[in-house]
């Protein structure tokens, strides 16, 4: 395939990270602006402040932004503002590297678009039947979010038409290129109109990203927000053990000492991830695992439980955890040392967000000690080893999670909304609203987190009452 002439290089923007600008300064429609306030969005993050005015003006943007920087709202508000709701065709396409990130992005887009009538967001990823996705597309979709592989499948089978797309977003573009999706991405974008807005978000800016931008963007504005201010809020500790088998006991002592409300533990392999989760479960830790061997339904359930605080510890591989965004993640543990400094930075950057402090702990063997020198050179920091002997001699008993998940056998297809569930739990002398946590709704199921101390009361209240005029089965997960 012959490449088109290279477009002008991106124009850099100097971005000083501040949190002083309100969303009220943006040319957003009133329903979207009011909805942002109701969702708790008050001030723009640095990436939103620097990119949103240009995105809303219809310009192409290439932005360096990590998970948790607020990039989804940045491109989401832009593509939602451009939708013509009277036209039931795909007008915005968001490409993501993994199913988990795609699901998360789609959920956030639905939240941002909730005040607008009948905005349809469809997720197209592997792990779900093509036939069901085809049926969903036949009913029309305004926004499609998916992975390059599954989007390519639908284009090949002519079940997806991108001729009405006015906005293309490449989210975590560097990760997609690392996974070998360059040709797929290029073929997908070639199926969209030449006159479109193209937004490219990437944690790093390697040569492939520059090539992608030159090929598909027009006079793109380059935005880079310094991330060092976040890393300064993260306490980084390193423990060296004499043998690999000693890592487990050291980890148990660390968890016992800090008792984190939420902890994400990174392992190198799927097998190692599953085995560590089983070991922690056998020691009475509330632990779940996220890796590539899980079915899509199992993966979704894992993300629900960890996201709503009904599981305290998540053991995951890098690929499985890509795109996972837990705002109040207390601690990150590198059970296996990452292979490069970028991966290390990406891992630890999941804690210490939204102005809060975080804790990142790395376990090493003697053979892995040179990795610290690599990190020191990359981060321009010096690290000292923490004393393993200073940890408690015996691990403390793990605490139970604060919340418990209840599962309802009705969902989005049954017109069930979070407000319906909240009202059913708190109405008619039910439990207090502060006892209800996060509510997640899928097509045919709903999940609500309830304070552990009020689980029995919540179950009895839901079983005895009705939601939207009908009885709905509910059980404890």
CSV table of C-alpha atoms in Angstrom, one decimal:
chain,number,residue,atom,x,y,z
A,1,UNK,CA,0.0,0.0,0.0
A,2,UNK,CA,1.5,3.4,-1.0
A,3,UNK,CA,1.7,5.9,1.8
A,4,UNK,CA,0.2,9.4,1.3
A,5,UNK,CA,2.6,12.4,1.5
A,6,UNK,CA,3.7,13.1,5.0
A,7,UNK,CA,1.7,15.8,6.7
A,8,UNK,CA,3.3,18.6,8.7
A,9,UNK,CA,4.9,17.5,12.0
A,10,UNK,CA,2.9,18.0,15.2
A,11,UNK,CA,3.1,21.5,16.7
A,12,UNK,CA,4.2,21.3,20.3
A,13,UNK,CA,2.4,23.0,23.1
A,14,UNK,CA,4.1,23.8,26.4
A,15,UNK,CA,1.9,22.4,29.1
A,16,UNK,CA,2.3,23.4,32.7
A,17,UNK,CA,0.2,21.1,34.9
A,18,UNK,CA,-2.3,23.1,36.9
A,19,UNK,CA,-5.8,22.4,38.2
A,20,UNK,CA,-7.2,25.9,38.1
A,21,UNK,CA,-9.5,25.8,35.1
A,22,UNK,CA,-13.2,25.0,35.5
A,23,UNK,CA,-15.2,23.1,32.8
A,24,UNK,CA,-17.5,26.1,32.8
A,25,UNK,CA,-14.9,27.9,30.7
A,26,UNK,CA,-15.4,25.5,27.8
A,27,UNK,CA,-17.9,25.8,24.9
A,28,UNK,CA,-19.9,22.8,26.0
A,29,UNK,CA,-23.6,22.3,25.6
A,30,UNK,CA,-25.6,23.1,28.8
A,31,UNK,CA,-26.7,19.4,29.4
A,32,UNK,CA,-23.1,18.1,29.2
A,33,UNK,CA,-21.8,20.9,31.5
A,34,UNK,CA,-24.5,20.3,34.0
A,35,UNK,CA,-23.9,16.6,33.9
A,36,UNK,CA,-20.2,17.1,34.6
A,37,UNK,CA,-21.1,18.9,37.8
A,38,UNK,CA,-23.4,16.1,38.8
A,39,UNK,CA,-20.7,13.5,38.1
A,40,UNK,CA,-18.2,15.4,40.4
A,41,UNK,CA,-16.1,17.0,37.6
A,42,UNK,CA,-15.2,20.4,38.9
A,43,UNK,CA,-11.7,21.3,37.7
A,44,UNK,CA,-9.9,20.0,34.6
A,45,UNK,CA,-6.8,17.8,34.9
A,46,UNK,CA,-3.7,19.1,33.1
A,47,UNK,CA,-4.3,17.0,30.0
A,48,UNK,CA,-8.0,18.1,29.9
A,49,UNK,CA,-7.0,21.8,30.3
A,50,UNK,CA,-4.4,21.6,27.6
A,51,UNK,CA,-6.3,19.5,25.0
A,52,UNK,CA,-10.0,20.1,25.4
A,53,UNK,CA,-10.2,23.6,23.9
A,54,UNK,CA,-8.4,22.3,20.8
A,55,UNK,CA,-10.4,19.1,20.6
A,56,UNK,CA,-13.7,21.1,20.9
A,57,UNK,CA,-12.4,23.3,18.1
A,58,UNK,CA,-12.1,20.3,15.8
A,59,UNK,CA,-8.3,20.2,15.6
A,60,UNK,CA,-6.2,17.0,15.5
A,61,UNK,CA,-4.3,16.4,18.7
A,62,UNK,CA,-1.5,14.1,19.7
A,63,UNK,CA,-1.2,13.9,23.5
A,64,UNK,CA,1.2,12.2,25.8
A,65,UNK,CA,-1.1,11.0,28.7
A,66,UNK,CA,-1.0,8.1,31.0
A,67,UNK,CA,-3.9,6.0,32.4
A,68,UNK,CA,-5.6,8.0,35.1
A,69,UNK,CA,-4.8,11.5,33.6
A,70,UNK,CA,-8.4,12.2,32.6
A,71,UNK,CA,-7.8,11.6,28.9
A,72,UNK,CA,-11.1,9.7,28.5
A,73,UNK,CA,-13.2,12.7,29.5
A,74,UNK,CA,-10.9,14.9,27.2
A,75,UNK,CA,-11.6,13.0,24.0
A,76,UNK,CA,-15.1,11.8,25.2
A,77,UNK,CA,-16.5,15.3,25.6
A,78,UNK,CA,-15.1,16.3,22.2
A,79,UNK,CA,-16.6,13.3,20.3
A,80,UNK,CA,-20.0,13.5,22.1
A,81,UNK,CA,-20.3,17.3,21.3
A,82,UNK,CA,-20.0,16.4,17.6
A,83,UNK,CA,-22.7,13.7,17.5
A,84,UNK,CA,-25.8,14.2,15.4
A,85,UNK,CA,-28.3,12.2,17.4
A,86,UNK,CA,-30.8,12.2,14.5
A,87,UNK,CA,-28.4,10.1,12.5
A,88,UNK,CA,-28.2,6.5,13.7
A,89,UNK,CA,-24.8,5.8,12.2
A,90,UNK,CA,-21.3,5.4,13.7
A,91,UNK,CA,-19.9,8.9,14.0
A,92,UNK,CA,-17.1,8.3,16.4
A,93,UNK,CA,-14.6,5.4,16.6
A,94,UNK,CA,-12.4,4.7,19.6
A,95,UNK,CA,-9.6,2.1,19.3
A,96,UNK,CA,-8.2,0.6,22.5
A,97,UNK,CA,-5.5,-2.1,23.0
A,98,UNK,CA,-7.5,-4.3,25.4
A,99,UNK,CA,-11.0,-5.4,26.2
A,100,UNK,CA,-10.7,-4.0,29.7
A,101,UNK,CA,-9.8,-0.6,28.5
A,102,UNK,CA,-12.5,-0.6,25.8
A,103,UNK,CA,-15.1,-1.6,28.4
A,104,UNK,CA,-13.9,1.1,30.7
A,105,UNK,CA,-13.9,3.8,28.0
A,106,UNK,CA,-17.4,2.8,26.8
A,107,UNK,CA,-18.8,3.0,30.4
A,108,UNK,CA,-17.3,6.5,30.9
A,109,UNK,CA,-18.6,7.7,27.5
A,110,UNK,CA,-22.1,6.5,28.5
A,111,UNK,CA,-21.8,8.4,31.8
A,112,UNK,CA,-20.7,11.6,30.0
A,113,UNK,CA,-23.5,11.3,27.4
A,114,UNK,CA,-26.2,10.3,29.9
A,115,UNK,CA,-28.2,13.6,29.7
A,116,UNK,CA,-28.5,13.4,25.9
A,117,UNK,CA,-31.4,11.3,24.5
A,118,UNK,CA,-30.7,7.8,23.2
A,119,UNK,CA,-27.0,8.0,22.7
A,120,UNK,CA,-25.9,4.5,21.7
A,121,UNK,CA,-22.3,3.3,22.5
A,122,UNK,CA,-21.4,-0.2,21.3
A,123,UNK,CA,-18.3,-2.1,22.4
A,124,UNK,CA,-16.7,-4.4,19.9
A,125,UNK,CA,-14.1,-6.7,21.4
A,126,UNK,CA,-13.0,-10.3,21.3
A,127,UNK,CA,-14.4,-12.7,23.8
A,128,UNK,CA,-18.0,-11.8,22.9
A,129,UNK,CA,-19.9,-13.5,20.0
A,130,UNK,CA,-19.7,-11.7,16.6
A,131,UNK,CA,-23.4,-12.5,15.9
A,132,UNK,CA,-24.6,-10.6,19.0
A,133,UNK,CA,-22.4,-7.7,18.1
A,134,UNK,CA,-23.7,-7.7,14.5
A,135,UNK,CA,-27.3,-7.6,15.8
A,136,UNK,CA,-26.4,-4.6,18.0
A,137,UNK,CA,-24.9,-2.8,15.1
A,138,UNK,CA,-27.9,-3.4,12.9
A,139,UNK,CA,-30.0,-1.4,15.4
A,140,UNK,CA,-27.6,1.6,14.9
A,141,UNK,CA,-24.8,3.0,17.0
A,142,UNK,CA,-23.5,6.6,17.4
A,143,UNK,CA,-20.1,5.6,19.0
A,144,UNK,CA,-18.1,2.4,18.6
A,145,UNK,CA,-15.4,1.5,21.0
A,146,UNK,CA,-13.3,-1.6,20.4
A,147,UNK,CA,-10.0,-3.4,19.8
A,148,UNK,CA,-8.3,-3.3,16.4
A,149,UNK,CA,-8.7,-7.1,15.9
A,150,UNK,CA,-12.4,-7.2,16.4
A,151,UNK,CA,-13.1,-4.0,14.5
A,152,UNK,CA,-11.1,-5.5,11.6
A,153,UNK,CA,-13.3,-8.6,11.8
A,154,UNK,CA,-16.5,-6.5,11.4
A,155,UNK,CA,-15.1,-4.5,8.6
A,156,UNK,CA,-14.1,-7.7,6.7
A,157,UNK,CA,-17.6,-9.1,7.2
A,158,UNK,CA,-19.2,-5.7,6.2
A,159,UNK,CA,-21.1,-5.6,9.5
A,160,UNK,CA,-19.6,-2.2,10.4
A,161,UNK,CA,-19.8,1.0,8.3
A,162,UNK,CA,-17.4,3.8,9.1
A,163,UNK,CA,-18.3,6.2,6.3
A,164,UNK,CA,-20.1,8.6,8.7
A,165,UNK,CA,-17.3,8.8,11.2
A,166,UNK,CA,-16.2,12.3,12.0
A,167,UNK,CA,-13.9,11.5,15.0
A,168,UNK,CA,-11.3,8.8,15.4
A,169,UNK,CA,-9.5,8.2,18.7
A,170,UNK,CA,-6.5,6.0,19.2
A,171,UNK,CA,-6.3,5.4,23.0
A,172,UNK,CA,-3.0,4.1,24.4
A,173,UNK,CA,-1.6,4.1,20.8
A,174,UNK,CA,1.9,3.1,21.9
A,175,UNK,CA,0.5,0.0,23.5
A,176,UNK,CA,-1.4,-1.0,20.4
A,177,UNK,CA,1.7,-0.5,18.3
A,178,UNK,CA,3.7,-2.7,20.8
A,179,UNK,CA,1.1,-5.4,20.2
A,180,UNK,CA,1.7,-5.3,16.5
A,181,UNK,CA,-1.5,-3.5,15.4
A,182,UNK,CA,0.0,-0.9,13.1
A,183,UNK,CA,-1.3,-2.4,9.9
A,184,UNK,CA,-4.7,-3.1,11.4
A,185,UNK,CA,-5.0,0.5,12.7
A,186,UNK,CA,-4.0,1.9,9.3
A,187,UNK,CA,-6.5,-0.3,7.4
A,188,UNK,CA,-9.3,0.7,9.8
A,189,UNK,CA,-8.6,4.4,9.5
A,190,UNK,CA,-8.4,4.1,5.7
A,191,UNK,CA,-12.1,3.0,6.0
A,192,UNK,CA,-13.1,6.4,7.5
A,193,UNK,CA,-13.6,9.7,5.6
A,194,UNK,CA,-10.6,11.8,4.8
A,195,UNK,CA,-12.3,14.8,6.4
A,196,UNK,CA,-12.3,13.8,10.1
A,197,UNK,CA,-10.8,14.7,13.4
A,198,UNK,CA,-8.1,12.3,14.6
A,199,UNK,CA,-7.0,12.2,18.2
A,200,UNK,CA,-4.0,10.2,19.3
A,201,UNK,CA,-3.3,9.5,23.0
A,202,UNK,CA,-0.1,7.8,24.0
A,203,UNK,CA,2.0,7.4,27.2
A,204,UNK,CA,5.2,7.5,25.2
A,205,UNK,CA,6.1,9.1,21.9
A,206,UNK,CA,8.3,6.5,19.9
A,207,UNK,CA,9.0,6.7,16.2
A,208,UNK,CA,6.0,4.6,15.3
A,209,UNK,CA,3.7,7.1,16.9
A,210,UNK,CA,5.3,9.9,14.9
A,211,UNK,CA,4.8,7.9,11.7
A,212,UNK,CA,1.2,7.2,12.6
A,213,UNK,CA,0.6,10.9,13.3
A,214,UNK,CA,2.2,12.0,10.1
A,215,UNK,CA,0.2,9.6,8.0
A,216,UNK,CA,-3.3,10.2,9.5
A,217,UNK,CA,-3.3,13.6,11.2
A,218,UNK,CA,-3.4,17.1,9.8
A,219,UNK,CA,-1.4,19.8,11.5
A,220,UNK,CA,-1.7,17.9,14.8
A,221,UNK,CA,-1.2,19.9,18.0
A,222,UNK,CA,1.3,18.0,20.2
A,223,UNK,CA,0.5,18.2,23.9
A,224,UNK,CA,2.7,16.8,26.7
A,225,UNK,CA,1.9,17.2,30.4
A,226,UNK,CA,4.8,16.6,32.8
A,227,UNK,CA,4.0,13.6,35.1
A,228,UNK,CA,6.8,14.1,37.7
A,229,UNK,CA,4.4,15.9,40.0
A,230,UNK,CA,2.4,12.7,40.4
A,231,UNK,CA,5.5,10.5,41.0
A,232,UNK,CA,6.6,12.8,43.8
A,233,UNK,CA,3.4,11.7,45.7
A,234,UNK,CA,4.3,8.0,45.5
A,235,UNK,CA,6.5,6.5,48.2
A,236,UNK,CA,8.7,3.9,46.5
A,237,UNK,CA,10.2,1.0,48.6
A,238,UNK,CA,12.4,-1.9,47.4
A,239,UNK,CA,12.9,-5.2,49.3
A,240,UNK,CA,15.6,-7.6,48.3
A,241,UNK,CA,15.1,-11.3,49.2
A,242,UNK,CA,17.8,-14.0,49.0
A,243,UNK,CA,15.7,-16.5,47.0
A,244,UNK,CA,12.6,-16.2,44.7
A,245,UNK,CA,10.6,-18.5,47.0
A,246,UNK,CA,11.0,-16.0,49.9
A,247,UNK,CA,9.0,-13.4,48.0
A,248,UNK,CA,5.7,-14.8,49.2
A,249,UNK,CA,6.4,-14.6,52.9
A,250,UNK,CA,7.8,-11.1,52.4
A,251,UNK,CA,4.7,-10.0,50.5
A,252,UNK,CA,2.5,-11.4,53.3
A,253,UNK,CA,4.4,-9.4,55.9
A,254,UNK,CA,4.2,-6.3,53.8
A,255,UNK,CA,0.4,-6.7,53.4
A,256,UNK,CA,0.1,-7.4,57.1
A,257,UNK,CA,2.1,-4.3,58.0
A,258,UNK,CA,0.3,-1.8,55.7
A,259,UNK,CA,-3.2,-3.4,55.5
A,260,UNK,CA,-4.0,-1.5,52.3
A,261,UNK,CA,-7.7,-1.1,51.5
A,262,UNK,CA,-6.8,-1.8,47.8
A,263,UNK,CA,-3.7,-3.3,46.4
A,264,UNK,CA,-2.7,-4.2,42.9
A,265,UNK,CA,0.0,-6.8,42.6
A,266,UNK,CA,1.8,-7.3,39.3
A,267,UNK,CA,3.1,-10.7,38.1
A,268,UNK,CA,5.0,-11.5,34.9
A,269,UNK,CA,3.0,-14.5,33.7
A,270,UNK,CA,-0.6,-15.8,33.7
A,271,UNK,CA,0.5,-18.9,35.6
A,272,UNK,CA,2.4,-16.9,38.2
A,273,UNK,CA,-0.6,-14.6,38.6
A,274,UNK,CA,-3.1,-17.5,39.1
A,275,UNK,CA,-0.7,-19.3,41.5
A,276,UNK,CA,0.0,-16.2,43.7
A,277,UNK,CA,-3.8,-15.4,43.9
A,278,UNK,CA,-4.4,-19.0,45.1
A,279,UNK,CA,-1.7,-18.7,47.7
A,280,UNK,CA,-3.1,-15.4,49.1
A,281,UNK,CA,-6.6,-16.8,49.1
A,282,UNK,CA,-5.3,-19.8,51.1
A,283,UNK,CA,-3.9,-17.3,53.7
A,284,UNK,CA,-7.4,-15.8,54.0
A,285,UNK,CA,-6.7,-12.7,51.9
A,286,UNK,CA,-9.6,-11.3,49.9
A,287,UNK,CA,-7.8,-11.8,46.6
A,288,UNK,CA,-8.9,-12.1,42.9
A,289,UNK,CA,-6.8,-12.6,39.8
A,290,UNK,CA,-6.9,-10.9,36.3
A,291,UNK,CA,-5.1,-12.7,33.5
A,292,UNK,CA,-5.5,-13.8,29.9
A,293,UNK,CA,-6.9,-17.2,30.6
A,294,UNK,CA,-10.2,-15.8,32.1
A,295,UNK,CA,-13.4,-15.7,30.0
A,296,UNK,CA,-14.8,-12.3,29.3
A,297,UNK,CA,-17.6,-12.7,31.8
A,298,UNK,CA,-15.1,-13.7,34.5
A,299,UNK,CA,-12.8,-10.7,33.7
A,300,UNK,CA,-15.7,-8.3,33.9
A,301,UNK,CA,-16.7,-9.6,37.3
A,302,UNK,CA,-13.1,-9.3,38.6
A,303,UNK,CA,-13.1,-5.7,37.6
A,304,UNK,CA,-16.4,-5.0,39.2
A,305,UNK,CA,-15.4,-6.6,42.5
A,306,UNK,CA,-12.1,-4.8,42.7
A,307,UNK,CA,-13.5,-1.5,41.5
A,308,UNK,CA,-16.3,-1.5,44.1
A,309,UNK,CA,-14.1,-2.4,47.1
A,310,UNK,CA,-15.5,-5.9,47.7
A,311,UNK,CA,-12.0,-7.4,47.1
A,312,UNK,CA,-9.0,-5.9,48.7
A,313,UNK,CA,-6.2,-7.4,46.5
A,314,UNK,CA,-6.0,-7.9,42.7
A,315,UNK,CA,-3.1,-9.9,41.2
A,316,UNK,CA,-2.7,-9.2,37.5
A,317,UNK,CA,-0.4,-9.3,34.5
A,318,UNK,CA,0.6,-6.1,32.8
A,319,UNK,CA,-1.5,-6.9,29.7
A,320,UNK,CA,-4.6,-7.7,31.7
A,321,UNK,CA,-4.3,-4.7,33.9
A,322,UNK,CA,-3.8,-2.3,31.0
A,323,UNK,CA,-6.5,0.4,31.2
A,324,UNK,CA,-7.5,-0.5,34.8
A,325,UNK,CA,-8.4,2.7,36.5
A,326,UNK,CA,-9.0,2.6,40.3
A,327,UNK,CA,-9.1,6.2,41.6
A,328,UNK,CA,-8.2,5.4,45.2
A,329,UNK,CA,-5.7,2.6,44.7
A,330,UNK,CA,-3.7,2.6,48.0
A,331,UNK,CA,-0.7,0.4,47.0
A,332,UNK,CA,1.0,-1.2,44.1
A,333,UNK,CA,3.4,-4.2,44.4
A,334,UNK,CA,5.8,-5.4,41.8
A,335,UNK,CA,6.0,-9.0,42.8
A,336,UNK,CA,7.9,-9.6,39.5
A,337,UNK,CA,10.2,-6.8,38.5
A,338,UNK,CA,9.1,-5.2,35.2
A,339,UNK,CA,11.5,-5.6,32.2
A,340,UNK,CA,11.9,-1.9,31.5
A,341,UNK,CA,11.6,1.5,33.2
A,342,UNK,CA,8.6,2.6,31.2
A,343,UNK,CA,6.6,-0.4,32.5
A,344,UNK,CA,7.7,0.3,36.0
A,345,UNK,CA,6.6,3.9,35.7
A,346,UNK,CA,3.2,2.9,34.2
A,347,UNK,CA,2.6,0.4,37.1
A,348,UNK,CA,3.4,2.7,40.0
A,349,UNK,CA,1.5,5.5,38.4
A,350,UNK,CA,-1.7,3.7,39.2
A,351,UNK,CA,-1.4,4.9,42.9
A,352,UNK,CA,-1.0,8.4,44.2
A,353,UNK,CA,-3.7,9.9,42.0
A,354,UNK,CA,-6.1,12.9,42.3
A,355,UNK,CA,-3.7,14.6,44.8
A,356,UNK,CA,-3.5,11.6,47.1
A,357,UNK,CA,-0.3,9.9,48.3
A,358,UNK,CA,0.5,6.4,47.2
A,359,UNK,CA,2.8,3.5,48.0
A,360,UNK,CA,4.7,1.4,45.4
A,361,UNK,CA,6.7,-1.6,46.6
A,362,UNK,CA,9.1,-3.8,44.5
A,363,UNK,CA,10.4,-7.2,45.5
A,364,UNK,CA,13.7,-8.2,44.0
A,365,UNK,CA,16.2,-11.1,44.2
A,366,UNK,CA,19.9,-10.6,44.3
A,367,UNK,CA,20.1,-11.4,40.5
A,368,UNK,CA,17.6,-8.6,39.8
A,369,UNK,CA,19.5,-5.9,41.7
A,370,UNK,CA,20.9,-4.3,38.5
A,371,UNK,CA,17.3,-3.4,37.6
A,372,UNK,CA,17.4,-0.7,40.3
A,373,UNK,CA,20.3,1.0,38.5
A,374,UNK,CA,18.3,1.0,35.3
A,375,UNK,CA,15.4,2.7,37.1
A,376,UNK,CA,17.6,5.2,38.9
A,377,UNK,CA,19.1,6.3,35.5
A,378,UNK,CA,15.7,6.5,33.9
A,379,UNK,CA,13.9,8.3,36.7
A,380,UNK,CA,16.9,10.4,37.8
A,381,UNK,CA,16.4,9.2,41.4
A,382,UNK,CA,18.5,7.2,43.9
A,383,UNK,CA,16.8,4.4,45.8
A,384,UNK,CA,17.8,2.6,49.0
A,385,UNK,CA,16.8,-0.9,49.9
A,386,UNK,CA,14.4,-1.3,52.8
A,387,UNK,CA,15.3,-3.8,55.5
A,388,UNK,CA,13.4,-7.0,55.2
A,389,UNK,CA,14.3,-7.8,58.8
A,390,UNK,CA,12.4,-4.7,59.9
A,391,UNK,CA,9.1,-6.2,58.7
A,392,UNK,CA,6.9,-8.0,61.3
A,393,UNK,CA,8.1,-11.5,62.2
A,394,UNK,CA,4.7,-12.9,61.6
A,395,UNK,CA,2.1,-11.6,59.1
A,396,UNK,CA,-1.0,-10.0,60.7
A,397,UNK,CA,-4.4,-11.4,60.0
A,398,UNK,CA,-5.8,-9.8,56.8
A,399,UNK,CA,-8.8,-7.5,57.1
A,400,UNK,CA,-12.0,-8.2,55.3
A,401,UNK,CA,-13.1,-5.9,52.5
A,402,UNK,CA,-15.3,-3.0,53.4
A,403,UNK,CA,-18.0,-3.9,50.9
A,404,UNK,CA,-19.9,-6.9,49.6
A,405,UNK,CA,-21.2,-7.3,46.0
A,406,UNK,CA,-24.9,-8.1,45.4
A,407,UNK,CA,-25.9,-9.4,42.0
A,408,UNK,CA,-29.3,-8.6,40.4
A,409,UNK,CA,-30.7,-10.6,37.4
A,410,UNK,CA,-31.7,-7.5,35.4
A,411,UNK,CA,-29.6,-4.9,33.6
A,412,UNK,CA,-29.4,-2.3,30.9
A,413,UNK,CA,-31.6,-4.3,28.5
A,414,UNK,CA,-34.3,-4.3,31.1
A,415,UNK,CA,-34.1,-0.5,31.4
A,416,UNK,CA,-32.5,-0.7,34.9
A,417,UNK,CA,-30.6,2.3,36.0
A,418,UNK,CA,-28.4,3.0,39.0
A,419,UNK,CA,-31.0,5.3,40.5
A,420,UNK,CA,-33.6,2.5,40.5
A,421,UNK,CA,-31.3,0.2,42.5
A,422,UNK,CA,-30.3,3.0,44.9
A,423,UNK,CA,-33.9,3.9,45.5
A,424,UNK,CA,-34.9,0.3,46.1
A,425,UNK,CA,-32.2,-0.1,48.7
A,426,UNK,CA,-32.8,3.1,50.6
A,427,UNK,CA,-36.6,3.6,50.2
A,428,UNK,CA,-39.3,2.5,52.6
A,429,UNK,CA,-37.0,2.3,55.7
A,430,UNK,CA,-34.2,0.6,53.8
A,431,UNK,CA,-30.5,1.1,54.4
A,432,UNK,CA,-28.8,4.5,54.4
A,433,UNK,CA,-27.5,5.9,51.2
A,434,UNK,CA,-24.0,6.1,52.7
A,435,UNK,CA,-24.1,2.3,53.0
A,436,UNK,CA,-24.4,1.8,49.2
A,437,UNK,CA,-21.2,1.9,47.1
A,438,UNK,CA,-20.5,1.6,43.4
A,439,UNK,CA,-23.3,0.4,41.1
A,440,UNK,CA,-22.3,-1.4,37.8
A,441,UNK,CA,-24.9,-2.3,35.2
A,442,UNK,CA,-24.3,-4.7,32.3
A,443,UNK,CA,-26.8,-5.8,29.6
A,444,UNK,CA,-28.5,-8.5,31.7
A,445,UNK,CA,-27.1,-8.1,35.2
A,446,UNK,CA,-26.4,-5.4,37.8
A,447,UNK,CA,-23.9,-5.3,40.6
A,448,UNK,CA,-24.2,-3.1,43.7
A,449,UNK,CA,-21.6,-2.8,46.5
A,450,UNK,CA,-23.2,-2.7,50.0
A,451,UNK,CA,-21.4,-2.1,53.3
A,452,UNK,CA,-20.5,-5.4,54.9
A,453,UNK,CA,-22.3,-4.5,58.1
A,454,UNK,CA,-25.6,-4.0,56.2
A,455,UNK,CA,-25.5,-6.9,53.7
A,456,UNK,CA,-28.2,-9.0,55.3
A,457,UNK,CA,-30.5,-6.0,55.7
A,458,UNK,CA,-30.0,-5.0,52.1
A,459,UNK,CA,-30.7,-8.5,50.8
A,460,UNK,CA,-33.9,-8.8,52.7
A,461,UNK,CA,-35.0,-5.4,51.6
A,462,UNK,CA,-34.4,-6.1,47.9
A,463,UNK,CA,-36.1,-9.6,48.1
A,464,UNK,CA,-39.2,-8.2,49.8
A,465,UNK,CA,-39.6,-5.2,47.5
A,466,UNK,CA,-39.8,-4.5,43.8
A,467,UNK,CA,-37.7,-2.5,41.3
A,468,UNK,CA,-39.6,-0.7,38.6
A,469,UNK,CA,-42.8,-2.6,39.5
A,470,UNK,CA,-41.4,-6.1,39.4
A,471,UNK,CA,-39.6,-8.6,41.5
A,472,UNK,CA,-35.9,-9.1,40.7
A,473,UNK,CA,-33.8,-12.0,41.9
A,474,UNK,CA,-30.8,-10.9,44.0
A,475,UNK,CA,-27.9,-12.8,45.6
A,476,UNK,CA,-24.7,-12.2,47.4
A,477,UNK,CA,-21.6,-12.7,45.2
